[in-house]
Amino acid sequence: MSKLWGGRFAKETDALVDEFNASLHFDVQLADEDIAGSIAWARGLVGAGVLTPAEADEIVAGLEQVRQELADSSFVFAPGDEDVHTAVERRLTEIVGPVGGKLHTGRSRNDQVATDFRLWVMQAIDQLQAHLADLQNALIASAEANLNLPLPGYTHLQHAQPITWGHWALAHFWPLARDGERLTQARRRTAVLPLGSAALAGTAFPVDREALAETLGLEQISQNSLDAVSDRDFVADFLYAATMIGLHLSRLSEQLVLFSSTEFGFVRLDDGYSTGSSLMPQKKNPDTLELTRGKSGRLIGNLTGLLATLKGLPSTYDKDLQEDKEPVFDAFDTLSLTLPVMAGLLRTLTLRPERMAAQLEPSLLATDLADYLVKKGVPFRQAHHLVGEVVQLAEDEDVPLTELTLAQLQGISDKFGADVTAVFSITASLNNRNVPGGTSAAALQTQLAQAKTAVTPTP
Ligand code: ARG
């Protein structure tokens, strides 16, 4: 079996070692980027006086043929194709003959793979941002359709204060907007050209690296060849952004699992986005939400695995770095399915306002009652205590807070007056929170408009 690096070896590698060393089964995904990088390099070698324009044309035509064969699956892999770079160059040389052997002049697989991978991550970010924007729009649509629909808000999963569906849905929009920004930042740090760094010390041929970067759509060139071949910050950035998306989707899922339960019943999942039980005929299970929640675990694993691989590596290339790709491919595949599934689930979700209304009980207004006393001049700390007594009395009497008599309330504080009944209104409570980011109808209109302008831009 002929190897790119076979010259100094007297003996074949062990078959298991070949298998162990090989990365073709996953890095074949980089084929398009590898070919784009090689075409740019061939042109760069003309500028450097290594190839004649005619030789470069031959090589480029050969690479285009390789691209075609890979696209239509007529490409036949050979046993010695240890990775995508080897496979492409081997086939190129079969097609164009010995001139193919000039392509790798002044280049190493170390700067080659770093370049390919960066190009791949950039297009992956573009695709994920399109999915992310679609999900953001689904949340905005859900918020807009029921902007002022009241439901209980929770802390510690206990009734806290009234909120609205629009407020709730937008609470899940903003984290995803930040994720979009994280991906944009990751993309900027990814769009750096390592090519020209060669194995570690820089290429010995005067290739115009700025021109290479421009041809490949990269924003800048790397400044240090040793760093360039080992820098996988962009991989960690990508995986961190992917992980945060996973965490945000997990939180949304968990909340919808609760809301769709028989006990809450605030929402009903569409049949198309739920599954049944093989044994219990009545079941409608939120598998899509549970899987989304579960898959955040593998995204975290992909990130931590990569970080563990990077820790302890010296600068320049070490074979450990071959372990950088599978977590990225897995994170991309995971999110490419999860994001559109979640968008579809939200677009088909049925809200059940009557079930939400049934839970809008008066204790949600306890803070408003304390605020009422504050407006009558009672210091908040004391008002909080007095309303605590009111809550206790209602519990002892086994009546809702709102059904205590004025006399009973005045028994606790003489600051309570007949106007206290105005406090016992969910709408008043919502509208009292008229700060940017609050629950009032006006604040929600503003927030909705802001969300619409904050959707992740897609290319
Ligand atoms: N398959 C390798 C990787 O993914 C390509 C670079 C190999 N470089 C080397 N010096 N062996 O990292």
Tab-separated table of C-alpha atoms and ligand atoms in Angstrom:
chain	number	residue	atom	x	y	z
A	1	MET	CA	0.000	0.000	0.000
A	2	SER	CA	1.616	3.299	-1.062
A	3	LYS	CA	1.615	6.064	1.521
A	4	LEU	CA	2.170	9.816	1.183
A	5	TRP	CA	4.917	9.440	3.736
A	6	GLY	CA	6.197	5.931	2.924
A	7	GLY	CA	9.744	6.787	1.808
A	8	ARG	CA	11.597	6.315	5.066
A	9	PHE	CA	9.780	3.155	6.120
A	10	ALA	CA	11.163	-0.286	5.442
A	11	LYS	CA	8.138	-2.148	6.690
A	12	GLU	CA	4.358	-1.841	6.241
A	13	THR	CA	2.339	-0.511	9.164
A	14	ASP	CA	0.321	-3.051	11.074
A	15	ALA	CA	-3.195	-3.391	9.632
A	16	LEU	CA	-4.761	-2.398	12.943
A	17	VAL	CA	-2.570	0.686	13.080
A	18	ASP	CA	-3.750	1.669	9.618
A	19	GLU	CA	-7.310	1.384	10.839
A	20	PHE	CA	-6.490	3.265	14.034
A	21	ASN	CA	-4.742	6.069	12.179
A	22	ALA	CA	-7.380	6.508	9.496
A	23	SER	CA	-9.837	9.398	9.548
A	24	LEU	CA	-11.353	9.045	6.084
A	25	HIS	CA	-14.622	7.647	7.390
A	26	PHE	CA	-15.432	11.009	8.926
A	27	ASP	CA	-13.197	13.589	7.286
A	28	VAL	CA	-14.548	12.687	3.838
A	29	GLN	CA	-17.115	15.327	4.799
A	30	LEU	CA	-14.378	17.895	4.210
A	31	ALA	CA	-13.932	16.886	0.559
A	32	ASP	CA	-15.470	20.037	-0.971
A	33	GLU	CA	-13.408	22.285	1.267
A	34	ASP	CA	-10.279	20.221	0.624
A	35	ILE	CA	-10.723	20.607	-3.113
A	36	ALA	CA	-11.462	24.345	-2.841
A	37	GLY	CA	-8.309	24.746	-0.727
A	38	SER	CA	-6.243	22.748	-3.231
A	39	ILE	CA	-7.501	24.754	-6.187
A	40	ALA	CA	-6.561	27.972	-4.402
A	41	TRP	CA	-3.150	26.507	-3.512
A	42	ALA	CA	-2.492	25.437	-7.123
A	43	ARG	CA	-3.187	29.020	-8.283
A	44	GLY	CA	-1.014	30.317	-5.466
A	45	LEU	CA	1.850	28.089	-6.642
A	46	VAL	CA	1.690	29.778	-10.064
A	47	GLY	CA	2.201	33.132	-8.374
A	48	ALA	CA	5.132	31.623	-6.480
A	49	GLY	CA	6.710	30.404	-9.712
A	50	VAL	CA	6.349	26.713	-8.758
A	51	LEU	CA	3.714	25.766	-11.330
A	52	THR	CA	3.222	27.081	-14.861
A	53	PRO	CA	-0.298	28.367	-15.572
A	54	ALA	CA	-0.800	25.339	-17.832
A	55	GLU	CA	0.203	22.926	-15.074
A	56	ALA	CA	-2.132	24.638	-12.650
A	57	ASP	CA	-4.950	24.403	-15.200
A	58	GLU	CA	-4.346	20.669	-15.518
A	59	ILE	CA	-4.374	20.240	-11.754
A	60	VAL	CA	-7.496	22.338	-11.323
A	61	ALA	CA	-9.326	20.391	-14.040
A	62	GLY	CA	-8.268	17.148	-12.327
A	63	LEU	CA	-9.520	18.434	-8.966
A	64	GLU	CA	-12.835	19.412	-10.554
A	65	GLN	CA	-13.130	15.854	-11.834
A	66	VAL	CA	-12.413	14.485	-8.356
A	67	ARG	CA	-15.097	16.783	-6.983
A	68	GLN	CA	-17.535	15.465	-9.596
A	69	GLU	CA	-16.701	11.821	-8.846
A	70	LEU	CA	-17.268	12.437	-5.137
A	71	ALA	CA	-20.541	14.224	-5.827
A	72	ASP	CA	-21.978	11.467	-8.022
A	73	SER	CA	-20.543	8.702	-5.807
A	74	SER	CA	-18.444	7.227	-8.601
A	75	PHE	CA	-15.270	7.944	-6.580
A	76	VAL	CA	-13.585	4.668	-5.661
A	77	PHE	CA	-11.679	4.805	-2.397
A	78	ALA	CA	-8.395	2.896	-2.226
A	79	PRO	CA	-7.172	0.925	0.792
A	80	GLY	CA	-4.331	3.419	1.366
A	81	ASP	CA	-6.618	6.487	1.525
A	82	GLU	CA	-5.979	7.266	5.177
A	83	ASP	CA	-7.742	10.595	5.109
A	84	VAL	CA	-9.587	12.869	2.712
A	85	HIS	CA	-6.413	14.742	1.773
A	86	THR	CA	-4.671	11.518	0.797
A	87	ALA	CA	-7.680	10.270	-1.155
A	88	VAL	CA	-8.096	13.478	-3.165
A	89	GLU	CA	-4.377	13.740	-3.998
A	90	ARG	CA	-4.101	10.057	-4.875
A	91	ARG	CA	-7.044	10.250	-7.270
A	92	LEU	CA	-5.842	13.583	-8.712
A	93	THR	CA	-2.526	12.016	-9.597
A	94	GLU	CA	-4.247	9.041	-11.213
A	95	ILE	CA	-6.201	11.480	-13.378
A	96	VAL	CA	-3.515	14.045	-14.307
A	97	GLY	CA	-0.347	11.981	-13.955
A	98	PRO	CA	2.932	13.104	-12.375
A	99	VAL	CA	2.062	16.825	-12.451
A	100	GLY	CA	-0.401	16.005	-9.644
A	101	GLY	CA	2.625	15.306	-7.509
A	102	LYS	CA	3.541	19.009	-7.634
A	103	LEU	CA	0.396	20.197	-5.866
A	104	HIS	CA	1.662	19.486	-2.367
A	105	THR	CA	4.753	21.650	-2.838
A	106	GLY	CA	5.265	23.894	0.170
A	107	ARG	CA	2.129	22.622	1.857
A	108	SER	CA	1.496	20.150	4.663
A	109	ARG	CA	-1.595	18.301	5.703
A	110	ASN	CA	-1.219	20.309	8.902
A	111	ASP	CA	-2.065	23.665	7.337
A	112	GLN	CA	-4.307	21.924	4.818
A	113	VAL	CA	-6.595	20.257	7.362
A	114	ALA	CA	-6.797	23.404	9.481
A	115	THR	CA	-7.870	25.358	6.402
A	116	ASP	CA	-10.398	22.752	5.262
A	117	PHE	CA	-11.938	22.495	8.687
A	118	ARG	CA	-12.270	26.246	9.075
A	119	LEU	CA	-14.046	26.471	5.724
A	120	TRP	CA	-16.362	23.641	6.767
A	121	VAL	CA	-17.200	25.210	10.122
A	122	MET	CA	-18.036	28.520	8.418
A	123	GLN	CA	-20.639	26.956	6.140
A	124	ALA	CA	-21.971	24.920	9.069
A	125	ILE	CA	-22.459	28.135	11.042
A	126	ASP	CA	-24.350	29.652	8.106
A	127	GLN	CA	-26.698	26.666	8.013
A	128	LEU	CA	-27.248	26.610	11.765
A	129	GLN	CA	-27.982	30.323	11.824
A	130	ALA	CA	-30.711	29.815	9.218
A	131	HIS	CA	-32.293	27.088	11.401
A	132	LEU	CA	-31.871	29.259	14.471
A	133	ALA	CA	-33.559	32.243	12.816
A	134	ASP	CA	-36.481	30.039	11.828
A	135	LEU	CA	-36.944	28.879	15.403
A	136	GLN	CA	-36.634	32.445	16.675
A	137	ASN	CA	-39.402	33.440	14.252
A	138	ALA	CA	-41.587	30.580	15.488
A	139	LEU	CA	-41.214	31.876	19.070
A	140	ILE	CA	-41.976	35.428	17.953
A	141	ALA	CA	-45.106	34.236	16.117
A	142	SER	CA	-46.263	32.336	19.194
A	143	ALA	CA	-45.620	35.393	21.375
A	144	GLU	CA	-47.431	37.719	19.002
A	145	ALA	CA	-50.492	35.482	18.685
A	146	ASN	CA	-51.050	35.465	22.457
A	147	LEU	CA	-49.061	38.424	23.632
A	148	ASN	CA	-51.314	39.323	26.576
A	149	LEU	CA	-52.714	35.896	27.454
A	150	PRO	CA	-52.235	35.564	31.226
A	151	LEU	CA	-50.833	32.510	32.974
A	152	PRO	CA	-49.102	31.980	36.299
A	153	GLY	CA	-45.398	32.723	36.404
A	154	TYR	CA	-43.272	30.417	38.549
A	155	THR	CA	-40.174	30.528	40.645
A	156	HIS	CA	-39.080	27.304	42.343
A	157	LEU	CA	-42.011	25.844	40.363
A	158	GLN	CA	-44.355	27.607	42.818
A	159	HIS	CA	-46.954	30.178	41.831
A	160	ALA	CA	-45.178	33.537	41.845
A	161	GLN	CA	-46.758	36.371	39.849
A	162	PRO	CA	-48.916	36.594	36.735
A	163	ILE	CA	-47.110	36.697	33.393
A	164	THR	CA	-48.352	36.413	29.820
A	165	TRP	CA	-47.757	33.861	27.100
A	166	GLY	CA	-46.055	36.505	24.969
A	167	HIS	CA	-43.663	37.303	27.780
A	168	TRP	CA	-42.966	33.621	28.319
A	169	ALA	CA	-42.335	32.876	24.627
A	170	LEU	CA	-40.039	35.863	24.233
A	171	ALA	CA	-38.112	34.734	27.316
A	172	HIS	CA	-37.084	31.779	25.186
A	173	PHE	CA	-36.396	33.962	22.149
A	174	TRP	CA	-33.681	36.163	23.648
A	175	PRO	CA	-31.288	33.350	24.632
A	176	LEU	CA	-31.482	32.063	21.062
A	177	ALA	CA	-30.747	35.561	19.763
A	178	ARG	CA	-27.604	35.571	21.920
A	179	ASP	CA	-26.719	32.159	20.485
A	180	GLY	CA	-26.950	33.661	17.015
A	181	GLU	CA	-24.468	36.352	18.050
A	182	ARG	CA	-22.174	33.740	19.553
A	183	LEU	CA	-22.146	31.913	16.218
A	184	THR	CA	-21.398	35.150	14.362
A	185	GLN	CA	-18.464	35.789	16.684
A	186	ALA	CA	-17.273	32.211	16.283
A	187	ARG	CA	-17.492	32.574	12.502
A	188	ARG	CA	-15.330	35.692	12.552
A	189	ARG	CA	-12.629	33.896	14.537
A	190	THR	CA	-12.939	30.891	12.215
A	191	ALA	CA	-12.430	32.931	9.037
A	192	VAL	CA	-8.630	32.974	9.353
A	193	LEU	CA	-6.278	31.354	6.833
A	194	PRO	CA	-3.670	28.865	8.145
A	195	LEU	CA	-2.576	27.825	4.621
A	196	GLY	CA	1.007	28.874	3.958
A	197	SER	CA	2.053	27.776	7.442
A	198	ALA	CA	3.057	24.388	5.974
A	199	ALA	CA	3.979	21.765	8.585
A	200	LEU	CA	4.911	24.283	11.274
A	201	ALA	CA	7.519	26.838	10.183
A	202	GLY	CA	5.847	28.468	7.184
A	203	THR	CA	6.111	27.602	3.514
A	204	ALA	CA	9.437	28.059	1.749
A	205	PHE	CA	7.706	29.223	-1.464
A	206	PRO	CA	6.587	32.847	-1.891
A	207	VAL	CA	2.862	32.215	-2.062
A	208	ASP	CA	0.634	35.283	-1.641
A	209	ARG	CA	-1.278	34.322	1.496
A	210	GLU	CA	-3.500	37.411	1.455
A	211	ALA	CA	-4.674	36.490	-2.039
A	212	LEU	CA	-5.295	32.900	-0.901
A	213	ALA	CA	-7.437	34.147	1.970
A	214	GLU	CA	-9.467	36.308	-0.341
A	215	THR	CA	-9.999	33.508	-2.861
A	216	LEU	CA	-11.262	31.230	-0.091
A	217	GLY	CA	-13.567	33.848	1.442
A	218	LEU	CA	-11.521	34.148	4.633
A	219	GLU	CA	-11.243	37.474	6.438
A	220	GLN	CA	-7.620	37.388	7.549
A	221	ILE	CA	-4.433	35.328	7.528
A	222	SER	CA	-2.854	33.727	10.589
A	223	GLN	CA	0.073	35.614	12.105
A	224	ASN	CA	2.180	32.743	13.414
A	225	SER	CA	2.711	29.449	11.635
A	226	LEU	CA	3.263	27.430	14.836
A	227	ASP	CA	-0.007	28.733	16.272
A	228	ALA	CA	-1.835	28.400	12.954
A	229	VAL	CA	-1.431	24.633	12.671
A	230	SER	CA	-2.449	24.010	16.277
A	231	ASP	CA	-5.114	26.657	16.845
A	232	ARG	CA	-8.449	24.935	17.427
A	233	ASP	CA	-10.008	27.833	19.355
A	234	PHE	CA	-12.539	28.113	16.552
A	235	VAL	CA	-13.607	24.520	17.184
A	236	ALA	CA	-14.117	25.196	20.880
A	237	ASP	CA	-15.979	28.419	20.045
A	238	PHE	CA	-18.271	26.544	17.685
A	239	LEU	CA	-18.922	23.742	20.155
A	240	TYR	CA	-19.564	26.180	22.982
A	241	ALA	CA	-22.089	28.081	20.878
A	242	ALA	CA	-23.699	24.747	19.900
A	243	THR	CA	-23.794	23.661	23.535
A	244	MET	CA	-25.484	26.870	24.624
A	245	ILE	CA	-28.137	26.341	21.947
A	246	GLY	CA	-28.581	22.837	23.334
A	247	LEU	CA	-28.981	24.158	26.881
A	248	HIS	CA	-31.520	26.763	25.814
A	249	LEU	CA	-33.529	24.209	23.876
A	250	SER	CA	-33.364	21.849	26.827
A	251	ARG	CA	-34.810	24.487	29.124
A	252	LEU	CA	-37.597	25.264	26.673
A	253	SER	CA	-38.282	21.531	26.314
A	254	GLU	CA	-38.418	20.934	30.036
A	255	GLN	CA	-40.910	23.737	30.461
A	256	LEU	CA	-43.113	22.430	27.640
A	257	VAL	CA	-42.967	18.891	29.057
A	258	LEU	CA	-44.421	20.326	32.262
A	259	PHE	CA	-46.932	22.547	30.508
A	260	SER	CA	-48.217	19.646	28.373
A	261	SER	CA	-48.669	17.321	31.367
A	262	THR	CA	-52.151	16.406	32.561
A	263	GLU	CA	-51.533	18.382	35.753
A	264	PHE	CA	-50.695	21.654	34.016
A	265	GLY	CA	-52.445	21.130	30.686
A	266	PHE	CA	-51.501	24.634	29.515
A	267	VAL	CA	-50.560	23.390	26.043
A	268	ARG	CA	-51.341	20.467	23.812
A	269	LEU	CA	-48.690	19.055	21.478
A	270	ASP	CA	-49.752	18.374	17.926
A	271	ASP	CA	-50.079	14.697	16.990
A	272	GLY	CA	-47.335	15.230	14.429
A	273	TYR	CA	-44.909	16.190	17.173
A	274	SER	CA	-45.668	13.586	19.811
A	275	THR	CA	-45.596	9.825	20.045
A	276	GLY	CA	-47.594	7.058	21.675
A	277	SER	CA	-46.959	4.205	24.038
A	278	SER	CA	-46.772	0.621	22.789
A	279	LEU	CA	-48.656	-0.504	25.890
A	280	MET	CA	-50.826	2.295	27.250
A	281	PRO	CA	-53.368	3.364	24.633
A	282	GLN	CA	-54.161	6.718	26.224
A	283	LYS	CA	-50.573	8.007	26.162
A	284	LYS	CA	-49.388	10.940	24.129
A	285	ASN	CA	-45.745	11.376	24.954
A	286	PRO	CA	-43.584	14.462	24.429
A	287	ASP	CA	-40.687	12.395	23.016
A	288	THR	CA	-39.561	15.239	20.777
A	289	LEU	CA	-39.128	17.490	23.806
A	290	GLU	CA	-37.473	14.778	25.859
A	291	LEU	CA	-35.016	13.983	23.071
A	292	THR	CA	-34.207	17.664	22.688
A	293	ARG	CA	-33.570	17.862	26.424
A	294	GLY	CA	-31.511	14.672	26.270
A	295	LYS	CA	-29.423	15.712	23.297
A	296	SER	CA	-28.091	18.708	25.197
A	297	GLY	CA	-26.048	16.083	27.058
A	298	ARG	CA	-24.208	14.959	23.954
A	299	LEU	CA	-23.544	18.585	22.972
A	300	ILE	CA	-21.954	19.197	26.367
A	301	GLY	CA	-19.982	15.979	25.866
A	302	ASN	CA	-18.718	17.119	22.477
A	303	LEU	CA	-17.455	20.381	23.969
A	304	THR	CA	-15.823	18.869	27.034
A	305	GLY	CA	-14.279	16.071	24.976
A	306	LEU	CA	-12.645	18.568	22.645
A	307	LEU	CA	-11.383	20.716	25.510
A	308	ALA	CA	-9.879	17.649	27.167
A	309	THR	CA	-8.146	16.733	23.911
A	310	LEU	CA	-6.669	20.223	23.548
A	311	LYS	CA	-5.493	20.456	27.132
A	312	GLY	CA	-1.847	19.525	27.462
A	313	LEU	CA	-0.953	19.710	23.772
A	314	PRO	CA	2.179	21.645	22.896
A	315	SER	CA	2.008	24.133	20.041
A	316	THR	CA	2.043	22.937	16.403
A	317	TYR	CA	0.346	19.854	15.070
A	318	ASP	CA	-0.080	16.636	17.016
A	319	LYS	CA	-2.209	13.756	15.873
A	320	ASP	CA	-4.508	14.272	18.833
A	321	LEU	CA	-5.952	17.093	16.747
A	322	GLN	CA	-7.526	14.581	14.404
A	323	GLU	CA	-10.029	14.075	17.246
A	324	ASP	CA	-11.380	17.594	16.673
A	325	LYS	CA	-13.777	16.773	13.856
A	326	GLU	CA	-16.242	14.141	15.010
A	327	PRO	CA	-17.611	16.224	17.897
A	328	VAL	CA	-18.196	19.094	15.490
A	329	PHE	CA	-19.908	16.911	12.890
A	330	ASP	CA	-22.051	15.374	15.618
A	331	ALA	CA	-23.003	18.752	17.110
A	332	PHE	CA	-23.903	20.027	13.655
A	333	ASP	CA	-26.008	16.957	12.796
A	334	THR	CA	-27.715	17.075	16.175
A	335	LEU	CA	-28.714	20.724	15.879
A	336	SER	CA	-29.628	20.449	12.200
A	337	LEU	CA	-32.451	18.145	13.258
A	338	THR	CA	-33.278	19.522	16.686
A	339	LEU	CA	-33.770	23.142	15.639
A	340	PRO	CA	-36.321	22.517	12.858
A	341	VAL	CA	-38.164	19.920	14.962
A	342	MET	CA	-38.539	22.458	17.771
A	343	ALA	CA	-39.702	25.136	15.311
A	344	GLY	CA	-42.358	22.778	13.926
A	345	LEU	CA	-43.464	21.781	17.394
A	346	LEU	CA	-43.966	25.419	18.387
A	347	ARG	CA	-45.811	26.294	15.196
A	348	THR	CA	-48.307	23.475	15.797
A	349	LEU	CA	-48.669	23.921	19.552
A	350	THR	CA	-52.210	24.470	20.871
A	351	LEU	CA	-52.579	26.776	23.852
A	352	ARG	CA	-55.318	26.129	26.417
A	353	PRO	CA	-56.176	29.525	27.925
A	354	GLU	CA	-58.949	28.035	30.080
A	355	ARG	CA	-56.411	25.780	31.804
A	356	MET	CA	-54.106	28.715	32.401
A	357	ALA	CA	-57.013	30.799	33.734
A	358	ALA	CA	-57.952	28.023	36.165
A	359	GLN	CA	-54.533	28.410	37.773
A	360	LEU	CA	-54.661	32.180	38.061
A	361	GLU	CA	-55.490	32.129	41.752
A	362	PRO	CA	-55.357	35.156	44.038
A	363	SER	CA	-52.130	34.329	45.849
A	364	LEU	CA	-50.353	35.348	42.627
A	365	LEU	CA	-51.414	38.881	43.597
A	366	ALA	CA	-49.844	38.857	47.057
A	367	THR	CA	-46.959	41.059	45.864
A	368	ASP	CA	-49.480	43.509	44.444
A	369	LEU	CA	-51.180	43.617	47.822
A	370	ALA	CA	-47.866	44.464	49.478
A	371	ASP	CA	-47.251	47.140	46.820
A	372	TYR	CA	-50.692	48.557	47.687
A	373	LEU	CA	-49.633	49.008	51.318
A	374	VAL	CA	-46.345	50.565	50.167
A	375	LYS	CA	-48.359	53.156	48.235
A	376	LYS	CA	-50.194	53.877	51.518
A	377	GLY	CA	-46.874	54.698	53.152
A	378	VAL	CA	-45.990	51.327	54.728
A	379	PRO	CA	-42.291	50.405	54.348
A	380	PHE	CA	-42.009	47.427	51.985
A	381	ARG	CA	-40.421	45.098	54.524
A	382	GLN	CA	-43.375	45.678	56.896
A	383	ALA	CA	-45.902	45.434	54.043
A	384	HIS	CA	-44.391	42.070	53.065
A	385	HIS	CA	-44.872	40.845	56.633
A	386	LEU	CA	-48.454	42.099	56.873
A	387	VAL	CA	-49.451	40.456	53.601
A	388	GLY	CA	-47.839	37.282	54.887
A	389	GLU	CA	-50.317	37.470	57.750
A	390	VAL	CA	-53.146	38.040	55.257
A	391	VAL	CA	-52.079	34.930	53.328
A	392	GLN	CA	-51.930	32.970	56.583
A	393	LEU	CA	-55.419	34.159	57.585
A	394	ALA	CA	-56.843	33.181	54.181
A	395	GLU	CA	-55.256	29.762	54.579
A	396	ASP	CA	-56.673	29.367	58.121
A	397	GLU	CA	-60.121	30.451	56.940
A	398	ASP	CA	-59.761	28.266	53.877
A	399	VAL	CA	-60.847	31.041	51.515
A	400	PRO	CA	-59.044	32.714	48.626
A	401	LEU	CA	-57.172	35.898	49.516
A	402	THR	CA	-59.681	37.934	47.563
A	403	GLU	CA	-62.581	36.767	49.694
A	404	LEU	CA	-61.360	38.051	53.026
A	405	THR	CA	-63.624	40.855	54.259
A	406	LEU	CA	-62.363	44.391	54.589
A	407	ALA	CA	-62.858	44.033	58.350
A	408	GLN	CA	-60.589	40.978	58.371
A	409	LEU	CA	-57.961	42.865	56.353
A	410	GLN	CA	-58.203	45.885	58.623
A	411	GLY	CA	-57.731	43.592	61.575
A	412	ILE	CA	-54.218	43.083	60.192
A	413	SER	CA	-53.547	46.665	59.059
A	414	ASP	CA	-55.657	49.804	59.244
A	415	LYS	CA	-54.024	50.916	55.983
A	416	PHE	CA	-56.329	48.591	54.052
A	417	GLY	CA	-59.227	50.543	52.554
A	418	ALA	CA	-62.220	49.835	50.329
A	419	ASP	CA	-60.055	50.556	47.259
A	420	VAL	CA	-58.095	47.344	47.931
A	421	THR	CA	-60.395	45.419	45.586
A	422	ALA	CA	-58.750	47.179	42.631
A	423	VAL	CA	-55.590	45.216	43.462
A	424	PHE	CA	-57.339	41.919	42.891
A	425	SER	CA	-57.020	42.002	39.124
A	426	ILE	CA	-54.624	39.940	37.018
A	427	THR	CA	-54.716	42.542	34.257
A	428	ALA	CA	-53.907	45.335	36.708
A	429	SER	CA	-51.007	43.294	38.075
A	430	LEU	CA	-49.640	42.719	34.564
A	431	ASN	CA	-50.029	46.339	33.537
A	432	ASN	CA	-48.465	47.629	36.741
A	433	ARG	CA	-45.183	46.180	35.560
A	434	ASN	CA	-44.743	48.828	32.947
A	435	VAL	CA	-40.954	48.899	32.727
A	436	PRO	CA	-38.920	47.843	29.695
A	437	GLY	CA	-38.844	44.053	29.964
A	438	GLY	CA	-41.988	43.950	32.125
A	439	THR	CA	-45.415	42.392	31.626
A	440	SER	CA	-47.539	45.447	30.752
A	441	ALA	CA	-49.231	45.434	27.375
A	442	ALA	CA	-47.197	48.457	26.302
A	443	ALA	CA	-43.901	46.963	27.445
A	444	LEU	CA	-44.719	43.728	25.645
A	445	GLN	CA	-45.472	45.557	22.399
A	446	THR	CA	-42.077	47.227	22.616
A	447	GLN	CA	-40.335	43.967	23.434
A	448	LEU	CA	-42.000	42.202	20.535
A	449	ALA	CA	-40.882	44.914	18.120
A	450	GLN	CA	-37.339	44.677	19.486
A	451	ALA	CA	-37.320	40.903	19.122
A	452	LYS	CA	-38.302	41.215	15.481
A	453	THR	CA	-35.238	43.327	14.803
A	454	ALA	CA	-32.988	40.998	16.806
A	455	VAL	CA	-33.610	37.837	14.759
A	456	THR	CA	-30.258	36.337	13.728
A	457	PRO	CA	-29.429	37.648	10.240
A	458	THR	CA	-29.047	34.879	7.707
A	459	PRO	CA	-26.814	35.021	4.651
B	1	ARG	N1	-6.110	13.412	9.168
B	1	ARG	C1	-5.295	14.397	9.818
B	1	ARG	C2	-6.155	15.206	10.785
B	1	ARG	O1	-7.329	15.144	10.681
B	1	ARG	C3	-4.690	15.288	8.802
B	1	ARG	C4	-3.403	15.908	9.230
B	1	ARG	C5	-2.349	14.874	9.326
B	1	ARG	N2	-1.062	15.456	9.562
B	1	ARG	C6	-0.023	14.718	9.910
B	1	ARG	N3	1.090	15.320	10.136
B	1	ARG	N4	-0.111	13.412	10.069
B	1	ARG	O2	-5.678	15.884	11.626
